[in-house]
Short mmCIF file of C-alpha atoms in Angstrom, two decimals:
data_model
loop_
_atom_site.label_atom_id
_atom_site.label_comp_id
_atom_site.label_asym_id
_atom_site.label_seq_id
_atom_site.Cartn_x
_atom_site.Cartn_y
_atom_site.Cartn_z
CA MET A 1 -17.77 7.37 14.49
CA GLU A 2 -18.17 3.57 13.57
CA ILE A 3 -19.27 2.11 10.22
CA PRO A 4 -19.90 -1.73 10.16
CA SER A 5 -18.56 -3.83 7.32
CA ARG A 6 -20.03 -7.40 6.51
CA ALA A 7 -16.49 -8.57 6.13
CA LYS A 8 -13.04 -8.33 7.57
CA LEU A 9 -11.26 -5.07 5.99
CA SER A 10 -7.80 -5.44 4.24
CA CYS A 11 -7.23 -1.67 3.21
CA LEU A 12 -8.59 1.84 3.21
CA SER A 13 -7.89 4.55 0.92
CA TRP A 14 -9.38 8.39 1.45
CA ASN A 15 -10.26 10.23 -1.56
CA LYS A 16 -7.82 13.13 -1.47
CA CYS A 17 -10.25 15.50 -3.56
CA ILE A 18 -13.65 14.40 -2.01
CA LYS A 19 -12.58 14.29 1.78
CA HIS A 20 -15.77 12.46 2.86
CA HIS A 21 -15.34 9.60 0.83
CA ILE A 22 -13.37 6.76 1.46
CA ALA A 23 -12.98 3.21 0.04
CA SER A 24 -12.41 -0.19 1.52
CA SER A 25 -11.60 -3.69 0.28
CA ASP A 26 -12.43 -6.66 2.26
CA TYR A 27 -11.80 -10.58 2.51
CA ASP A 28 -14.98 -11.31 0.50
CA GLY A 29 -13.63 -9.57 -2.42
CA HIS A 30 -15.79 -6.28 -2.22
CA VAL A 31 -14.56 -2.74 -2.77
CA THR A 32 -16.96 -0.30 -1.15
CA ILE A 33 -17.22 3.44 -1.30
CA TRP A 34 -18.42 5.08 2.13
CA ASP A 35 -19.55 8.41 2.88
CA VAL A 36 -18.29 9.15 6.27
CA ASN A 37 -20.78 11.97 6.76
CA ASN A 38 -23.85 9.83 6.98
CA ALA A 39 -21.83 6.25 7.81
CA GLN A 40 -23.22 4.84 4.69
CA SER A 41 -22.02 3.00 1.76
CA ILE A 42 -22.64 5.08 -1.66
CA MET A 43 -21.16 2.22 -4.07
CA GLU A 44 -20.24 -1.45 -3.69
CA TYR A 45 -18.40 -3.43 -6.26
CA GLU A 46 -18.32 -7.20 -6.09
CA GLU A 47 -16.38 -8.44 -9.14
CA HIS A 48 -13.37 -9.97 -7.56
CA ALA A 49 -13.58 -13.59 -7.04
CA LYS A 50 -11.40 -13.90 -3.79
CA ARG A 51 -10.14 -11.62 -1.05
CA ALA A 52 -9.32 -8.06 -2.26
CA TRP A 53 -5.88 -7.07 -0.55
CA SER A 54 -5.53 -3.36 -1.55
CA VAL A 55 -7.70 -0.38 -2.74
CA ASP A 56 -6.53 3.31 -3.75
CA PHE A 57 -7.93 6.31 -4.79
CA ALA A 58 -6.14 8.42 -7.69
CA ARG A 59 -4.92 11.80 -6.22
CA THR A 60 -5.65 13.50 -9.60
CA ASP A 61 -9.20 12.23 -10.26
CA PRO A 62 -11.51 12.04 -7.63
CA ASN A 63 -13.72 9.51 -9.48
CA LEU A 64 -11.18 6.97 -10.22
CA LEU A 65 -9.93 3.96 -7.73
CA VAL A 66 -7.93 0.70 -8.51
CA SER A 67 -8.11 -2.55 -6.62
CA GLY A 68 -6.06 -5.77 -6.47
CA SER A 69 -7.24 -9.28 -5.39
CA ASP A 70 -6.04 -12.79 -4.64
CA ASP A 71 -7.90 -13.71 -7.82
CA GLY A 72 -5.04 -12.07 -9.78
CA LYS A 73 -7.02 -9.48 -11.16
CA LEU A 74 -6.33 -5.68 -11.25
CA LYS A 75 -9.69 -3.60 -11.33
CA VAL A 76 -10.11 0.04 -12.37
CA TRP A 77 -13.32 1.55 -11.12
CA SER A 78 -15.17 4.80 -11.68
CA THR A 79 -17.39 6.27 -9.02
CA ARG A 80 -19.84 7.13 -11.96
CA GLN A 81 -20.33 3.57 -13.00
CA GLU A 82 -21.62 0.36 -11.37
CA SER A 83 -18.91 -2.01 -12.81
CA SER A 84 -15.27 -1.90 -13.59
CA VAL A 85 -13.95 0.11 -16.49
CA MET A 86 -10.98 -1.93 -16.67
CA GLY A 87 -9.55 -5.42 -15.76
CA ILE A 88 -5.99 -6.82 -16.21
CA ASP A 89 -5.31 -10.42 -15.33
CA MET A 90 -1.83 -10.60 -13.72
CA LYS A 91 -1.63 -14.61 -13.34
CA ALA A 92 -0.56 -14.16 -9.82
CA ASN A 93 -1.97 -12.89 -6.52
CA ILE A 94 -2.14 -9.21 -6.15
CA CYS A 95 -1.17 -7.80 -2.93
CA CYS A 96 -0.83 -4.11 -3.27
CA VAL A 97 -1.88 -1.36 -5.57
CA LYS A 98 -1.11 2.53 -5.83
CA PHE A 99 -1.50 5.53 -8.31
CA ASN A 100 1.19 7.65 -9.18
CA PRO A 101 0.37 10.59 -7.23
CA SER A 102 1.17 13.06 -9.98
CA SER A 103 -0.98 10.99 -12.59
CA SER A 104 -4.04 8.78 -12.93
CA ASN A 105 -2.83 7.00 -15.75
CA PHE A 106 0.20 5.10 -14.03
CA VAL A 107 -0.32 2.22 -11.24
CA ALA A 108 2.16 0.21 -9.55
CA VAL A 109 1.08 -3.37 -8.53
CA GLY A 110 2.78 -5.51 -6.11
CA SER A 111 2.58 -9.28 -6.57
CA ALA A 112 3.14 -12.83 -5.33
CA ASP A 113 5.31 -13.34 -8.26
CA HIS A 114 8.01 -11.26 -6.47
CA ARG A 115 7.89 -8.33 -8.81
CA ILE A 116 6.24 -4.81 -9.21
CA HIS A 117 4.41 -4.12 -12.54
CA TYR A 118 4.16 -0.58 -13.48
CA TYR A 119 1.10 0.03 -15.73
CA ASP A 120 0.14 2.94 -17.92
CA LEU A 121 -3.62 2.38 -17.99
CA ARG A 122 -3.97 3.97 -21.49
CA SER A 123 -1.98 0.84 -22.87
CA PRO A 124 -2.96 -1.91 -20.47
CA ALA A 125 -1.86 -4.85 -22.57
CA SER A 126 1.35 -5.03 -20.89
CA PRO A 127 3.56 -3.29 -18.15
CA VAL A 128 5.50 -0.12 -19.10
CA HIS A 129 8.09 -2.08 -16.61
CA THR A 130 8.51 -4.89 -14.42
CA PHE A 131 10.74 -4.40 -11.43
CA SER A 132 12.47 -7.36 -10.15
CA GLY A 133 14.82 -8.16 -7.39
CA HIS A 134 12.82 -9.26 -4.41
CA GLN A 135 13.24 -12.97 -3.60
CA LYS A 136 9.57 -13.24 -1.95
CA THR A 137 6.01 -11.87 -2.26
CA VAL A 138 5.87 -7.94 -2.64
CA SER A 139 3.46 -6.75 0.07
CA TYR A 140 3.35 -2.97 -0.28
CA VAL A 141 4.32 -0.45 -3.02
CA LYS A 142 4.11 3.47 -2.05
CA PHE A 143 5.27 6.46 -3.99
CA ILE A 144 7.94 8.73 -2.10
CA THR A 145 7.73 11.08 -5.07
CA PRO A 146 6.16 10.97 -8.55
CA GLU A 147 9.55 9.38 -9.75
CA GLU A 148 10.49 7.26 -6.87
CA LEU A 149 8.62 4.00 -5.74
CA VAL A 150 9.40 1.90 -2.54
CA SER A 151 8.29 -1.68 -2.23
CA ALA A 152 8.33 -4.09 0.64
CA SER A 153 8.54 -7.72 0.68
CA THR A 154 8.49 -10.82 2.82
CA ASP A 155 12.33 -11.27 1.99
CA SER A 156 12.75 -8.63 4.92
CA THR A 157 14.00 -5.97 2.52
CA LEU A 158 12.48 -2.54 1.18
CA ARG A 159 13.79 -1.59 -2.22
CA ILE A 160 13.42 1.85 -3.87
CA TRP A 161 12.93 2.22 -7.52
CA ASN A 162 13.01 5.19 -10.46
CA VAL A 163 9.91 4.79 -12.43
CA ARG A 164 10.75 7.29 -14.69
CA THR A 165 14.40 5.59 -15.79
CA ASN A 166 12.94 1.92 -14.91
CA THR A 167 16.10 1.49 -12.65
CA PRO A 168 16.80 0.10 -9.01
CA ILE A 169 18.13 2.69 -6.59
CA ARG A 170 18.76 1.23 -3.24
CA THR A 171 18.04 -1.78 -1.21
CA LEU A 172 17.05 -0.95 2.58
CA THR A 173 17.73 -3.78 5.29
CA GLY A 174 17.43 -4.05 8.80
CA HIS A 175 13.89 -5.04 9.92
CA ILE A 176 12.41 -8.66 9.88
CA ASN A 177 9.64 -9.63 7.77
CA GLU A 178 9.04 -13.01 6.69
CA ARG A 179 5.56 -13.79 7.20
CA ASN A 180 3.20 -10.88 7.94
CA PHE A 181 2.09 -7.62 6.65
CA VAL A 182 4.01 -5.20 8.65
CA GLY A 183 3.20 -1.56 7.12
CA LEU A 184 4.85 0.91 4.72
CA SER A 185 4.79 4.56 4.67
CA GLY A 186 6.95 7.22 2.96
CA ASN A 187 7.28 10.86 3.82
CA SER A 188 9.60 13.01 1.75
CA ASP A 189 13.13 11.68 2.33
CA TYR A 190 12.14 8.99 4.92
CA VAL A 191 10.54 5.44 4.48
CA THR A 192 9.21 3.46 7.64
CA CYS A 193 8.05 0.11 7.91
CA GLY A 194 7.18 -2.48 10.70
CA SER A 195 9.12 -5.48 11.74
CA GLU A 196 8.24 -8.84 13.15
CA THR A 197 10.58 -8.12 16.16
CA ASN A 198 7.68 -5.80 17.27
CA GLU A 199 9.68 -2.45 16.32
CA VAL A 200 9.02 0.37 13.97
CA PHE A 201 12.02 0.96 11.54
CA VAL A 202 12.92 4.43 10.15
CA TYR A 203 15.24 4.52 7.00
CA HIS A 204 16.50 7.76 5.23
CA LYS A 205 16.06 6.90 1.48
CA ALA A 206 19.57 7.58 0.76
CA ILE A 207 21.09 5.15 3.25
CA SER A 208 20.55 1.38 3.26
CA ARG A 209 20.51 0.83 6.99
CA PRO A 210 18.20 2.09 9.64
CA ALA A 211 18.00 5.70 10.89
CA THR A 212 16.11 4.85 13.89
CA ARG A 213 13.82 2.15 15.25
CA HIS A 214 11.36 2.26 18.15
CA ARG A 215 10.36 -1.16 20.00
CA PHE A 216 6.89 -1.77 21.32
CA GLY A 217 6.82 -3.67 24.38
CA SER A 218 10.04 -5.56 25.90
CA LEU A 219 12.94 -7.21 24.25
CA ASP A 220 11.39 -10.82 25.06
CA ASP A 221 8.11 -10.06 23.48
CA SER A 222 8.35 -12.09 20.36
CA LEU A 223 4.83 -12.92 19.77
CA HIS A 224 3.82 -9.70 18.19
CA PHE A 225 4.75 -7.52 15.16
CA ILE A 226 3.94 -4.20 13.94
CA SER A 227 0.96 -4.35 11.80
CA ALA A 228 0.52 -0.63 10.41
CA VAL A 229 2.60 2.60 10.06
CA CYS A 230 1.43 5.82 8.47
CA TRP A 231 3.61 9.29 8.23
CA LYS A 232 1.62 12.62 8.71
CA SER A 233 2.34 14.42 5.55
CA ASP A 234 5.15 16.55 5.57
CA SER A 235 5.63 16.18 9.18
CA PRO A 236 8.21 14.05 11.51
CA THR A 237 5.06 12.57 12.99
CA LEU A 238 3.97 9.13 12.50
CA LEU A 239 1.24 6.67 13.65
CA ALA A 240 2.06 2.91 14.28
CA ALA A 241 0.04 0.07 15.68
CA ASN A 242 0.99 -3.65 16.24
CA SER A 243 -0.83 -7.03 16.28
CA GLN A 244 -1.50 -6.53 19.88
CA GLY A 245 -3.74 -3.67 19.42
CA THR A 246 -1.48 -1.15 20.71
CA ILE A 247 -1.34 2.29 18.76
CA LYS A 248 1.48 4.82 19.23
CA VAL A 249 2.07 8.33 18.08
CA LEU A 250 5.90 8.77 17.48
CA VAL A 251 7.79 11.85 16.53
CA MET A 252 11.25 11.51 14.95
CA ALA A 253 13.77 13.84 16.79
CA ALA A 254 15.54 16.30 14.45
#
């Protein structure tokens, strides 16, 4: 199946409860909900003034989703309404948003201000906590568990945080990421990301250095980088793609 979009897509999010619904964000700032059964859009939001980088459906509420944009706005949407139900002005470009998997009240937001802002949407005036430590833009945030959040930055580090105690846990280093979006995914005890060396890196969350890595192409292939990674849930299998358009299914050996 192929569904045409009016603009270049930046992010996709499956609805975990309504399996045939998927949300997209794009470079024109649109957030769209699609019905994949009939390959048609069923809702389109156009409130962002600039490119929307990220969108995420809540796992615990099938009607709630959140988006972030270069306009510095965090938007909360309901599929039951034609306009946003909430907006938060972050004052800096937003690169990534993610609901806590156990609650539709809590959202993590990664920003160009080098920080992760953790919001309780019931009290949106200010974050519950702001996590600082990255030296450059925060490009991705993902939850490993409901208490553990991992973030990626163009400072070539991943950082793990405890959102219950609001404390840093560990910094993971080894990959190179200074310019591009290289992907981030977590699966129970493991975290994977891409690298601008055209390699996929896998870390165990308890160890700061890589557990393993896999290279796309040859050693002298420095023109390409890993652009996306995704673990299969509760599985040693992951999907990875690079900037050349190559997609690989990888299985981590026991």
